[in-house]
Short mmCIF file of C-alpha atoms in Angstrom, two decimals:
data_model
loop_
_atom_site.label_atom_id
_atom_site.label_comp_id
_atom_site.label_asym_id
_atom_site.label_seq_id
_atom_site.Cartn_x
_atom_site.Cartn_y
_atom_site.Cartn_z
CA MET A 643 0.29 -0.19 -0.07
CA ILE A 644 1.36 3.67 -0.85
CA LEU A 645 -0.16 6.05 1.03
CA LEU A 646 2.38 9.10 -0.07
CA ASP A 647 2.86 10.04 -3.62
CA PRO A 648 6.26 10.59 -4.71
CA VAL A 649 6.88 14.21 -4.13
CA TRP A 650 5.80 14.15 -0.38
CA THR A 651 8.43 10.99 -0.15
CA ALA A 652 11.14 13.14 -1.49
CA LEU A 653 9.88 16.06 0.63
CA LEU A 654 10.45 13.73 3.82
CA TYR A 655 13.72 12.42 3.02
CA LEU A 656 14.88 15.70 2.11
CA ALA A 657 13.55 16.75 5.70
CA ALA A 658 15.59 13.77 7.25
CA ALA A 659 18.92 14.46 5.53
CA VAL A 660 18.51 18.02 6.85
CA PHE A 661 17.95 16.63 10.43
CA PHE A 662 21.42 14.37 9.46
CA ILE A 663 23.18 17.68 9.13
CA LEU A 664 21.77 19.56 11.95
CA ALA A 665 22.93 16.90 14.00
CA LEU A 666 26.34 16.49 13.00
CA ARG A 667 26.45 20.15 13.44
CA GLY A 668 25.12 19.65 16.97
CA LEU A 669 27.69 17.01 17.99
CA SER A 670 30.22 19.32 17.22
CA SER A 671 30.13 21.64 19.64
CA PRO A 672 29.69 20.90 23.85
CA ARG A 673 26.69 23.06 24.24
CA THR A 674 24.52 21.90 21.71
CA ALA A 675 25.50 17.85 21.27
CA ARG A 676 22.95 16.34 23.08
CA ARG A 677 19.96 18.10 21.12
CA GLY A 678 21.98 17.27 18.08
CA ASN A 679 22.22 13.72 18.80
CA LEU A 680 18.40 13.68 19.48
CA VAL A 681 17.59 15.81 16.27
CA GLY A 682 19.65 12.68 14.42
CA ALA A 683 17.33 10.21 15.80
CA PHE A 684 14.44 11.87 15.36
CA GLY A 685 15.54 11.99 11.33
CA ALA A 686 16.14 8.76 11.19
CA LEU A 687 12.67 7.64 12.82
CA LEU A 688 11.10 10.13 9.87
CA ALA A 689 13.28 8.32 7.20
CA VAL A 690 12.02 4.99 8.84
CA VAL A 691 8.17 6.04 8.90
CA THR A 692 8.60 7.49 5.22
CA VAL A 693 9.87 3.95 3.64
CA PHE A 694 6.55 2.45 5.29
CA LEU A 695 4.31 4.87 3.66
CA SER A 696 5.91 5.10 0.55
CA ALA A 697 7.67 1.94 -1.11
CA ARG A 698 5.47 -1.02 -2.22
CA LEU A 699 6.50 -3.52 0.45
CA GLU A 700 5.51 -7.52 0.79
CA ASN A 701 6.61 -9.25 3.99
CA ILE A 702 6.04 -6.16 6.30
CA PRO A 703 5.32 -8.08 9.63
CA TRP A 704 8.31 -9.59 8.99
CA ILE A 705 10.29 -6.87 8.84
CA ILE A 706 8.82 -5.13 11.65
CA GLY A 707 9.21 -8.17 13.92
CA ALA A 708 13.50 -7.72 12.78
CA ILE A 709 13.25 -4.45 13.85
CA ALA A 710 12.39 -5.26 17.12
CA VAL A 711 14.74 -8.17 17.29
CA GLY A 712 17.31 -5.69 16.13
CA THR A 713 16.25 -2.90 18.96
CA ALA A 714 15.76 -5.36 21.53
CA VAL A 715 19.31 -6.92 21.11
CA ALA A 716 21.02 -3.26 20.75
CA ALA A 717 19.26 -1.22 22.94
CA PRO A 718 19.83 -2.58 26.86
CA VAL A 719 23.52 -3.05 25.29
CA ALA A 720 23.35 0.54 24.61
CA ARG A 721 22.19 1.43 27.94
CA ARG A 722 24.42 -0.76 30.47
CA VAL A 723 27.50 -0.82 28.54
CA LYS A 724 30.39 0.67 30.88
CA MET A 725 31.94 3.67 29.96
CA THR A 726 35.19 1.89 29.50
CA GLN A 727 33.78 -0.12 27.07
CA MET A 728 32.99 2.09 24.83
CA PRO A 729 35.26 2.06 21.55
CA GLN A 730 34.60 -1.70 21.59
CA LEU A 731 30.88 -1.03 21.33
CA VAL A 732 31.03 1.99 18.40
CA ALA A 733 33.24 -0.59 16.57
CA LEU A 734 30.66 -3.34 16.83
CA PHE A 735 27.85 -0.72 15.82
CA ASN A 736 29.84 0.10 12.92
CA GLY A 737 30.41 -3.23 11.76
CA VAL A 738 27.09 -4.64 11.79
CA GLY A 739 26.16 -1.21 10.20
CA GLY A 740 28.87 -2.52 7.14
CA GLY A 741 27.74 -5.70 7.23
CA ALA A 742 24.39 -4.50 6.50
CA ALA A 743 25.16 -2.27 3.71
CA ALA A 744 26.96 -5.29 1.91
CA LEU A 745 23.85 -7.47 2.53
CA VAL A 746 21.93 -5.38 0.73
CA ALA A 747 24.15 -4.58 -1.73
CA LEU A 748 24.18 -8.33 -2.68
CA LEU A 749 20.48 -8.77 -2.97
CA GLU A 750 20.09 -5.84 -5.31
CA LEU A 751 22.49 -7.84 -7.71
CA SER A 752 19.47 -9.88 -9.30
CA HIS A 753 17.71 -6.59 -9.81
CA ASN A 754 20.27 -4.71 -11.66
CA GLY A 755 21.75 -5.51 -14.90
CA ASP A 756 23.27 -1.88 -15.52
CA PRO A 757 27.12 -1.81 -15.33
CA TRP A 758 27.05 1.28 -13.41
CA THR A 759 24.61 0.10 -10.89
CA ARG A 760 26.77 -3.17 -10.59
CA LEU A 761 29.54 -0.71 -10.12
CA ALA A 762 28.23 0.47 -7.11
CA ILE A 763 26.94 -2.78 -6.03
CA VAL A 764 30.72 -4.11 -6.14
CA PHE A 765 32.07 -0.81 -4.37
CA THR A 766 28.96 -1.19 -1.46
CA LEU A 767 29.59 -4.59 -1.30
CA LEU A 768 33.58 -4.57 -1.02
CA VAL A 769 33.62 -1.69 1.80
CA GLY A 770 30.80 -2.84 3.54
CA ALA A 771 32.74 -6.58 4.00
CA VAL A 772 36.05 -4.64 4.93
CA SER A 773 34.25 -2.43 7.55
CA PHE A 774 32.57 -5.56 8.93
CA ALA A 775 35.48 -7.93 9.27
CA GLY A 776 37.81 -4.74 10.45
CA SER A 777 36.04 -3.64 12.91
CA GLY A 778 35.01 -7.23 14.12
CA VAL A 779 39.20 -7.34 14.67
CA THR A 780 39.41 -3.96 16.22
CA PHE A 781 36.41 -5.28 18.71
CA ALA A 782 38.39 -8.21 19.66
CA LYS A 783 41.44 -6.51 20.12
CA LEU A 784 39.59 -3.87 22.75
CA GLN A 785 37.35 -6.45 24.50
CA GLU A 786 40.75 -8.55 24.65
CA LEU A 787 39.94 -11.32 23.18
CA MET A 788 42.95 -11.29 21.21
CA THR A 789 46.53 -9.29 21.68
CA THR A 790 46.43 -5.74 21.42
CA ARG A 791 49.60 -5.91 20.21
CA PRO A 792 50.34 -5.80 16.40
CA VAL A 793 49.89 -9.30 14.63
CA VAL A 794 52.05 -9.17 11.73
CA PHE A 795 53.98 -12.18 9.87
CA PRO A 796 56.19 -12.52 7.01
CA GLY A 797 54.55 -12.38 3.79
CA LEU A 798 51.93 -10.28 5.59
CA PRO A 799 52.34 -7.52 2.69
CA VAL A 800 52.40 -10.20 0.09
CA VAL A 801 49.02 -11.64 1.30
CA MET A 802 47.53 -8.53 1.54
CA ALA A 803 48.51 -7.54 -2.01
CA ALA A 804 47.26 -11.36 -3.13
CA VAL A 805 43.77 -10.43 -1.79
CA LEU A 806 43.28 -7.15 -3.01
CA LEU A 807 44.57 -8.17 -6.59
CA ALA A 808 41.94 -10.73 -6.15
CA ALA A 809 39.28 -8.78 -5.16
CA VAL A 810 39.58 -6.19 -8.22
CA GLY A 811 39.62 -8.79 -10.43
CA THR A 812 36.70 -10.39 -8.71
CA ALA A 813 35.13 -6.89 -8.62
CA VAL A 814 35.54 -6.66 -12.53
CA ALA A 815 34.13 -10.04 -13.32
CA VAL A 816 31.03 -9.06 -11.36
CA VAL A 817 30.42 -6.00 -12.89
CA LEU A 818 30.61 -7.87 -16.54
CA THR A 819 28.70 -10.84 -15.55
CA GLY A 820 26.25 -9.89 -12.71
CA SER A 821 27.36 -13.44 -11.17
CA LEU A 822 25.85 -13.50 -7.28
CA ALA A 823 28.46 -16.51 -7.14
CA LEU A 824 31.37 -14.09 -7.88
CA ALA A 825 29.53 -11.86 -5.50
CA VAL A 826 29.80 -13.89 -2.45
CA LEU A 827 33.22 -14.68 -3.25
CA LEU A 828 34.00 -10.93 -3.46
CA MET A 829 32.20 -10.48 0.14
CA VAL A 830 34.88 -13.24 1.29
CA LEU A 831 37.36 -11.25 0.16
CA GLY A 832 36.43 -8.11 1.21
CA LEU A 833 36.09 -10.10 4.64
CA ALA A 834 39.61 -11.67 4.89
CA ALA A 835 41.25 -7.62 3.38
CA GLY A 836 39.26 -6.09 6.51
CA ALA A 837 40.88 -8.47 8.77
CA LEU A 838 44.07 -8.16 7.36
CA LEU A 839 44.06 -4.43 7.35
CA VAL A 840 43.30 -4.01 11.08
CA LEU A 841 45.79 -7.27 12.44
CA PRO A 842 48.81 -5.16 12.19
CA VAL A 843 47.67 -2.25 13.90
CA GLY A 844 48.39 -2.01 17.68
CA GLY A 845 47.49 -0.28 20.90
CA ALA A 846 46.62 3.08 21.23
CA ASP A 847 46.12 3.28 16.68
CA VAL A 848 43.04 1.09 17.06
CA PRO A 849 40.64 3.81 17.92
CA ILE A 850 41.62 5.73 14.64
CA VAL A 851 41.35 2.67 13.00
CA ILE A 852 37.48 2.38 14.41
CA SER A 853 36.74 6.14 12.90
CA LEU A 854 38.10 5.40 9.73
CA LEU A 855 36.57 2.20 9.23
CA ASN A 856 33.34 4.30 10.12
CA ALA A 857 34.06 6.67 7.33
CA PHE A 858 34.19 3.12 5.15
CA THR A 859 30.81 2.07 5.97
CA GLY A 860 29.08 5.67 5.34
CA LEU A 861 30.92 5.36 1.44
CA ALA A 862 29.19 2.26 1.37
CA VAL A 863 25.61 3.30 2.39
CA ALA A 864 26.27 5.90 -0.11
CA ALA A 865 27.18 3.48 -2.71
CA SER A 866 23.91 1.62 -2.06
CA GLY A 867 22.28 4.72 -2.06
CA VAL A 868 23.21 4.85 -5.85
CA VAL A 869 22.02 1.53 -6.46
CA LEU A 870 18.46 1.81 -4.93
CA GLY A 871 18.30 5.41 -5.95
CA ASN A 872 17.79 6.63 -3.12
CA VAL A 873 18.79 10.39 -2.18
CA LEU A 874 18.63 9.99 1.58
CA LEU A 875 21.31 7.25 1.68
CA VAL A 876 23.78 9.11 -0.59
CA VAL A 877 23.12 12.17 1.57
CA ALA A 878 23.41 10.53 4.72
CA GLY A 879 26.52 8.22 3.84
CA THR A 880 28.38 10.89 2.27
CA LEU A 881 27.88 13.05 5.06
CA VAL A 882 29.40 10.09 7.73
CA GLY A 883 32.26 9.60 5.09
CA ALA A 884 33.55 12.66 4.84
CA SER A 885 33.04 13.92 8.70
CA GLY A 886 34.77 10.48 9.37
CA THR A 887 37.46 11.31 7.39
CA ILE A 888 38.22 14.53 9.00
CA LEU A 889 37.35 13.15 12.26
CA THR A 890 39.89 10.54 11.62
CA ARG A 891 42.58 13.16 10.49
CA ALA A 892 42.04 15.22 13.38
CA MET A 893 42.39 12.13 16.13
CA ALA A 894 45.95 10.77 14.22
CA ALA A 895 47.30 14.84 14.25
CA ALA A 896 45.87 14.77 18.43
CA MET A 897 48.54 11.82 18.24
CA GLY A 898 50.97 12.84 16.49
CA ARG A 899 50.80 10.14 13.81
CA SER A 900 49.39 10.12 10.02
CA VAL A 901 46.51 7.81 8.84
CA ALA A 902 48.62 5.89 6.36
CA GLY A 903 51.56 5.92 9.26
CA ILE A 904 48.97 3.76 11.45
CA LEU A 905 47.81 1.88 8.91
CA PHE A 906 50.56 0.96 7.32
CA GLY A 907 53.86 1.51 9.99
CA ALA A 908 53.62 -2.05 11.03
CA PHE A 909 54.28 -3.43 7.50
CA ARG A 910 57.37 -1.59 7.38
CA GLY A 911 58.34 -2.53 10.96
CA GLY A 912 59.19 -1.03 14.27
CA SER A 913 56.79 1.87 15.16
CA THR A 914 54.91 0.25 17.65
CA ALA A 915 57.20 -2.39 18.29
CA GLY A 916 59.77 -0.40 20.75
CA SER A 917 61.89 -1.69 23.72
CA THR A 918 60.48 -3.81 26.44
CA ALA A 919 64.02 -3.62 28.37
CA VAL A 920 63.27 -2.11 32.20
CA SER A 921 65.82 -0.21 32.71
CA GLU A 922 67.61 -0.66 36.59
CA ARG A 923 68.07 3.14 37.83
CA PRO A 924 66.65 4.38 40.80
CA VAL A 925 63.20 6.06 41.16
CA ARG A 926 61.95 7.64 44.44
CA SER A 927 58.85 5.21 45.21
CA SER A 928 56.27 7.11 47.69
CA SER A 929 53.38 5.86 50.19
CA PRO A 930 50.01 7.19 49.85
CA GLU A 931 50.60 9.70 53.20
CA ASP A 932 53.09 11.14 51.45
CA VAL A 933 51.39 11.89 48.43
CA ALA A 934 48.26 12.81 50.69
CA VAL A 935 50.61 15.54 52.51
CA LEU A 936 51.79 16.38 49.31
CA LEU A 937 48.65 17.71 47.63
CA GLY A 938 46.84 18.52 50.74
CA TYR A 939 49.37 21.17 51.46
CA ALA A 940 49.43 22.20 47.80
CA GLN A 941 47.95 25.66 46.06
CA ARG A 942 47.14 24.13 42.84
CA VAL A 943 47.03 20.76 41.61
CA ILE A 944 46.79 19.29 38.30
CA ILE A 945 45.56 15.96 37.90
CA VAL A 946 46.75 14.11 34.73
CA PRO A 947 44.34 11.28 33.95
CA GLY A 948 45.69 8.31 31.10
CA TYR A 949 44.78 4.80 30.27
CA GLY A 950 45.43 3.46 33.57
CA LEU A 951 42.63 5.50 35.17
CA ALA A 952 40.61 4.62 32.58
CA VAL A 953 41.05 0.76 32.75
CA ALA A 954 40.85 0.59 36.50
CA GLN A 955 37.38 2.63 36.27
CA GLY A 956 39.18 5.02 38.94
CA GLN A 957 37.32 8.51 37.25
CA HIS A 958 34.82 8.34 40.38
CA THR A 959 37.66 8.51 43.16
CA ALA A 960 39.57 10.64 40.99
CA ALA A 961 36.70 13.40 40.95
CA GLU A 962 35.91 12.51 44.84
CA LEU A 963 39.95 13.44 45.53
CA ALA A 964 39.31 16.27 43.55
CA LEU A 965 36.46 17.42 45.72
CA ALA A 966 38.28 16.52 48.77
CA LEU A 967 41.53 18.88 47.97
CA GLU A 968 38.78 21.62 46.68
CA ALA A 969 37.42 21.48 49.71
CA ARG A 970 40.82 22.61 51.55
CA GLY A 971 40.39 25.33 48.84
CA ILE A 972 42.86 23.86 46.55
CA ASP A 973 42.66 24.61 43.40
CA VAL A 974 42.32 21.46 41.02
CA ASP A 975 41.67 21.27 37.38
CA PHE A 976 42.06 18.06 35.07
CA ALA A 977 44.70 18.31 31.94
CA ILE A 978 43.03 15.95 29.16
CA HIS A 979 45.13 15.12 26.64
CA PRO A 980 43.28 14.66 23.36
CA VAL A 981 44.06 10.56 23.50
CA ALA A 982 43.59 9.78 26.62
CA GLY A 983 41.60 7.43 27.75
CA ARG A 984 41.07 4.42 25.36
CA MET A 985 40.45 6.65 22.45
CA PRO A 986 40.65 10.21 21.73
CA GLY A 987 37.88 12.07 23.74
CA HIS A 988 37.16 9.03 26.02
CA MET A 989 38.32 10.67 29.25
CA ASN A 990 36.26 13.36 28.73
CA VAL A 991 33.31 11.32 28.76
CA LEU A 992 34.40 9.18 31.74
CA LEU A 993 35.18 12.32 33.77
CA ALA A 994 31.86 13.66 33.13
CA GLU A 995 30.76 10.08 34.04
CA ALA A 996 31.77 10.91 37.66
CA ASN A 997 30.63 14.34 37.78
CA VAL A 998 33.62 16.33 37.50
CA PRO A 999 32.29 19.74 36.20
CA TYR A 1000 33.04 20.51 32.22
CA GLU A 1001 34.91 23.98 33.48
CA SER A 1002 37.72 21.10 35.35
CA LEU A 1003 38.23 19.67 32.12
CA LYS A 1004 41.31 21.70 30.43
CA GLU A 1005 42.26 20.97 27.11
CA MET A 1006 46.01 20.24 26.53
CA SER A 1007 46.51 23.72 24.70
CA GLU A 1008 44.78 25.54 27.79
CA ILE A 1009 46.75 23.96 30.46
CA ASN A 1010 50.44 23.62 29.35
CA SER A 1011 51.38 27.02 30.07
CA GLU A 1012 49.66 26.57 33.75
CA PHE A 1013 51.79 23.56 34.75
CA ARG A 1014 54.49 25.77 35.73
CA THR A 1015 52.21 27.38 38.46
CA ALA A 1016 51.29 24.21 39.45
CA ASP A 1017 52.70 22.90 42.71
CA VAL A 1018 51.90 18.71 42.11
CA ALA A 1019 51.23 17.58 39.06
CA LEU A 1020 49.73 13.95 39.62
CA VAL A 1021 49.66 11.64 36.48
CA VAL A 1022 47.37 8.72 36.93
CA GLY A 1023 47.99 5.61 34.95
CA ALA A 1024 49.26 8.11 31.83
CA ASN A 1025 52.63 7.95 30.48
CA ASP A 1026 53.64 8.43 26.97
CA VAL A 1027 50.77 11.34 26.64
CA VAL A 1028 53.38 13.39 29.23
CA ASN A 1029 56.59 11.49 27.83
CA PRO A 1030 59.54 14.10 27.07
CA ALA A 1031 61.06 12.27 24.64
CA ALA A 1032 58.38 13.21 21.90
CA LYS A 1033 59.93 16.68 22.09
CA THR A 1034 63.38 15.83 22.77
CA SER A 1035 64.55 12.62 21.17
CA SER A 1036 63.97 12.28 17.39
CA GLY A 1037 64.59 8.89 17.21
CA SER A 1038 61.28 7.95 19.57
CA PRO A 1039 58.65 6.25 17.93
CA ILE A 1040 56.11 9.18 19.95
CA TYR A 1041 58.39 12.06 18.79
CA GLY A 1042 56.19 14.70 17.11
CA MET A 1043 53.19 13.82 19.40
CA PRO A 1044 51.83 16.85 21.52
CA ILE A 1045 52.26 15.86 25.17
CA LEU A 1046 51.25 17.39 28.62
CA GLU A 1047 54.20 19.36 30.08
CA VAL A 1048 54.24 17.99 33.13
CA ALA A 1049 57.79 18.23 33.82
CA ASP A 1050 57.05 22.12 34.18
CA ALA A 1051 55.18 21.29 37.51
CA ARG A 1052 57.38 21.76 41.25
CA GLN A 1053 56.39 17.99 42.18
CA VAL A 1054 55.22 15.37 39.76
CA VAL A 1055 53.72 12.31 41.28
CA PHE A 1056 53.06 9.08 38.86
CA LEU A 1057 50.34 6.65 40.13
CA LYS A 1058 51.65 3.29 38.40
CA ARG A 1059 50.98 0.04 38.06
CA SER A 1060 54.57 -1.07 37.57
CA MET A 1061 57.74 0.39 36.01
CA ARG A 1062 56.46 -1.21 32.31
CA PRO A 1063 56.58 1.13 29.86
CA GLY A 1064 53.12 2.21 28.18
CA PHE A 1065 51.85 1.19 24.72
CA ALA A 1066 54.69 3.34 22.65
CA GLY A 1067 56.95 0.91 24.53
CA ILE A 1068 59.65 3.17 25.63
CA GLU A 1069 60.73 4.45 28.92
CA ASN A 1070 59.74 7.93 30.27
CA GLU A 1071 63.14 9.99 31.63
CA LEU A 1072 60.68 11.79 33.76
CA LEU A 1073 60.24 9.12 36.29
CA TYR A 1074 64.10 9.28 37.24
CA GLU A 1075 63.77 12.97 37.96
CA PRO A 1076 64.46 14.68 41.46
CA GLN A 1077 61.01 16.06 41.27
CA THR A 1078 59.49 13.04 40.70
CA SER A 1079 58.16 10.43 43.08
CA LEU A 1080 55.96 7.17 42.21
CA LEU A 1081 53.16 5.65 43.84
CA PHE A 1082 52.99 1.83 42.66
CA GLY A 1083 49.66 -0.13 42.34
CA ASP A 1084 46.37 0.14 40.78
CA ALA A 1085 45.41 3.28 39.76
CA LYS A 1086 42.20 3.09 41.49
CA ASP A 1087 43.40 1.68 44.66
CA SER A 1088 46.19 4.21 44.91
CA LEU A 1089 43.74 6.73 44.55
CA ALA A 1090 41.49 5.36 46.87
CA LYS A 1091 44.38 5.21 49.72
CA VAL A 1092 45.52 8.85 48.71
CA LEU A 1093 41.96 10.21 49.38
CA GLY A 1094 41.75 8.06 52.86
CA ALA A 1095 44.82 9.87 53.82
CA VAL A 1096 44.27 13.43 52.48
CA LYS A 1097 40.78 13.31 54.69
CA ALA A 1098 42.71 12.39 57.45
CA LEU A 1099 45.25 15.04 57.24
CA MET B 1002 17.48 9.53 -10.84
CA ASP B 1003 19.83 10.19 -12.91
CA GLY B 1004 23.99 10.15 -12.44
CA ILE B 1005 24.29 13.95 -12.79
CA SER B 1006 22.31 14.48 -10.13
CA LEU B 1007 23.31 12.02 -7.91
CA LEU B 1008 26.64 12.89 -8.80
CA THR B 1009 25.97 16.61 -7.77
CA ILE B 1010 24.29 15.55 -4.48
CA THR B 1011 27.30 13.73 -3.47
CA VAL B 1012 30.00 16.29 -4.24
CA LEU B 1013 27.61 19.10 -2.16
CA ALA B 1014 27.32 16.56 0.95
CA VAL B 1015 30.93 15.92 0.63
CA PHE B 1016 31.35 19.36 1.34
CA VAL B 1017 28.73 20.02 4.10
CA GLY B 1018 30.46 16.98 5.41
CA PHE B 1019 33.95 18.69 5.81
CA GLU B 1020 32.48 22.11 6.75
CA VAL B 1021 30.39 21.08 9.64
CA VAL B 1022 32.69 19.03 11.57
CA SER B 1023 35.74 20.99 10.77
CA LYS B 1024 36.35 22.93 13.66
CA VAL B 1025 35.45 19.70 16.11
CA SER B 1026 37.27 20.05 19.64
CA SER B 1027 38.76 17.04 20.83
CA THR B 1028 36.46 17.23 23.72
CA LEU B 1029 33.82 15.32 21.48
CA HIS B 1030 35.73 13.05 19.32
CA THR B 1031 34.47 10.03 21.06
CA PRO B 1032 30.34 11.18 20.87
CA LEU B 1033 30.65 12.62 17.49
CA MET B 1034 32.22 9.46 16.30
CA SER B 1035 29.45 7.31 17.69
CA GLY B 1036 26.63 9.70 16.64
CA ALA B 1037 28.33 9.67 13.33
CA ASN B 1038 28.35 5.92 13.49
CA ALA B 1039 23.96 6.05 14.46
CA ILE B 1040 23.95 7.91 10.87
CA HIS B 1041 24.90 5.34 8.84
CA GLY B 1042 22.92 3.08 10.50
CA ILE B 1043 19.98 4.76 8.18
CA ILE B 1044 21.35 1.87 5.89
CA LEU B 1045 17.96 0.27 7.54
CA VAL B 1046 16.00 2.07 4.80
CA GLY B 1047 17.87 0.52 2.32
CA ALA B 1048 17.56 -2.83 4.15
CA ILE B 1049 13.54 -2.18 4.67
CA ILE B 1050 13.05 -1.87 0.75
CA VAL B 1051 15.50 -4.80 -0.07
CA ALA B 1052 13.25 -7.26 2.64
CA GLY B 1053 9.81 -5.73 0.80
CA GLN B 1054 10.71 -6.77 -2.39
CA ALA B 1055 12.07 -10.37 -1.10
CA ALA B 1056 9.85 -13.15 -2.56
CA ASP B 1057 12.37 -15.74 -2.35
CA PRO B 1058 12.39 -17.22 1.52
CA TRP B 1059 16.33 -17.05 1.20
CA VAL B 1060 16.31 -13.39 -0.04
CA LEU B 1061 13.66 -12.60 2.44
CA ALA B 1062 16.07 -14.35 5.19
CA VAL B 1063 19.09 -12.24 4.20
CA ALA B 1064 17.58 -9.24 3.91
CA LEU B 1065 15.90 -9.76 7.78
CA LEU B 1066 19.95 -10.25 8.51
CA ALA B 1067 20.27 -6.84 7.22
CA VAL B 1068 17.32 -5.40 8.87
CA VAL B 1069 18.43 -6.81 12.06
CA LEU B 1070 21.94 -5.49 11.90
CA ALA B 1071 21.21 -2.26 10.09
CA THR B 1072 18.29 -1.51 13.13
CA ALA B 1073 21.27 -2.37 15.81
CA ASN B 1074 23.72 0.52 14.58
CA LEU B 1075 20.82 2.92 14.00
CA VAL B 1076 18.93 2.29 17.93
CA GLY B 1077 22.35 1.33 19.14
CA GLY B 1078 24.09 4.15 18.44
CA PHE B 1079 21.80 6.69 19.20
CA VAL B 1080 20.83 5.21 22.49
CA VAL B 1081 24.60 5.41 23.21
CA THR B 1082 25.38 9.02 22.29
CA ASP B 1083 22.90 10.20 24.03
CA ARG B 1084 23.98 8.35 27.03
CA MET B 1085 27.29 9.67 26.88
CA LEU B 1086 26.37 13.35 26.32
CA HIS B 1087 24.00 13.02 29.02
CA MET B 1088 27.17 12.99 31.46
CA PHE B 1089 28.63 16.22 30.01
CA ARG B 1090 27.50 18.79 32.22
CA GLY B 1091 27.93 22.08 33.74
CA ARG B 1092 28.84 22.69 37.58
CA LYS B 1093 25.38 22.29 39.06
CA GLY B 1094 26.11 18.68 38.68
CA VAL B 1095 29.32 18.59 41.13
CA GLY B 1096 29.03 16.01 44.15
CA LYS B 1097 26.26 13.34 44.34
#
């Protein structure tokens, strides 16, 4: 049954596209972000209602059932996931979107004889499959179902090249013949290429790959819009493809890396491997009570939260410590490196969850000049993002990455699990400086002990 | 729709996409990625069209799988982004 004539359909899809543009614009500013997201959700709802009212559809009860299943699976997961597990959830949602695009393209093949349309089908199929498999591997890495280190094996570049060549050949054959069997083969090759693309990416680079795959899925959706002649899919997919590309570049720049370096670094060898040797030089270790005294009698404290805090889920304890110090009249700020946490911008989400006011979260460019006025810089589970080697040692893998200049503070306290180096696998000279002391232990435990000692002062 | 119109729309959408997020603060990288992720879940519209045209049970089964996956992307993406952004609050949210 068709209730809407084509003009109304086109206008409603246009409205949905405008809502998506407003959503992305809203999401890029803190004040309007939440409203932006709701505007986007409304646009999606409008589009789904429009398709039911305007297209000649069979199997409607089945379709509604499938939508109910998808909602019933995803909504509770989205509502309950721990904020620290956000990166893998984003990867998972991206992967299923890519998978859906690939399946839609596969099914459209039998309806389309025109080579140009088949070209768009082949593109959707391949990119959707790459995104699905690549996101699956990033999910496995972040969920620690497999190692987070780069996985490389001899001959990887050769295998990758062979898979890509086979994919291009198969793609051409599908465009020429429209063979369904070859299209299935192409999808399998796309899955292999996606996995091979992400396996060699390690550690802190994984989230950037999620962002890149996100842009890929957007492009696959845009191409599926060409196949179906649906302008909304073209616009929405292209928007995500373009904005995702910008976002990926911004994230990579925040780490002082290039996107190509992240994807192909491991092929060239070296970049994220680093040395894992631990030096025998003495460090000054300290007790929770010592740290509490240092903090409790300071005038200005800057807390630098990092990956270790995110993993230990210590954000609430960190927020309590900040409140306890502020109650003593101490000025406390959080210095947030753009890539702190488990993905760029993630630390802001974690601290916001712990009710740390937005005004206390300072971005790197804003706070770097303030470290020299700080009595204590308290580094909680961060290492690479404060390592001066990024500025001074041109041979270092993190050379060129912008860092937080905690070395300027009068005292530096590191809460660390062990002397083991961070992601980049390199030593931090700052640990051996005379103004530095270390408190070993799980970030959350150590923070709780320091908090107890501050309250007892 | 003809090829030139589609090409025009695509090129314009690329520019809009670049423009709307070009000055994003690093504070919002995570929610923005998650929100953009939700938007491409609109492939659901395509999945619904394909499922609605399916005559063969196998085609229908694959299309319904696409509907389930796309819905998970769309609904889950918007819900989790909203949850994240709900936590960004100003001064009055301090304490418990």
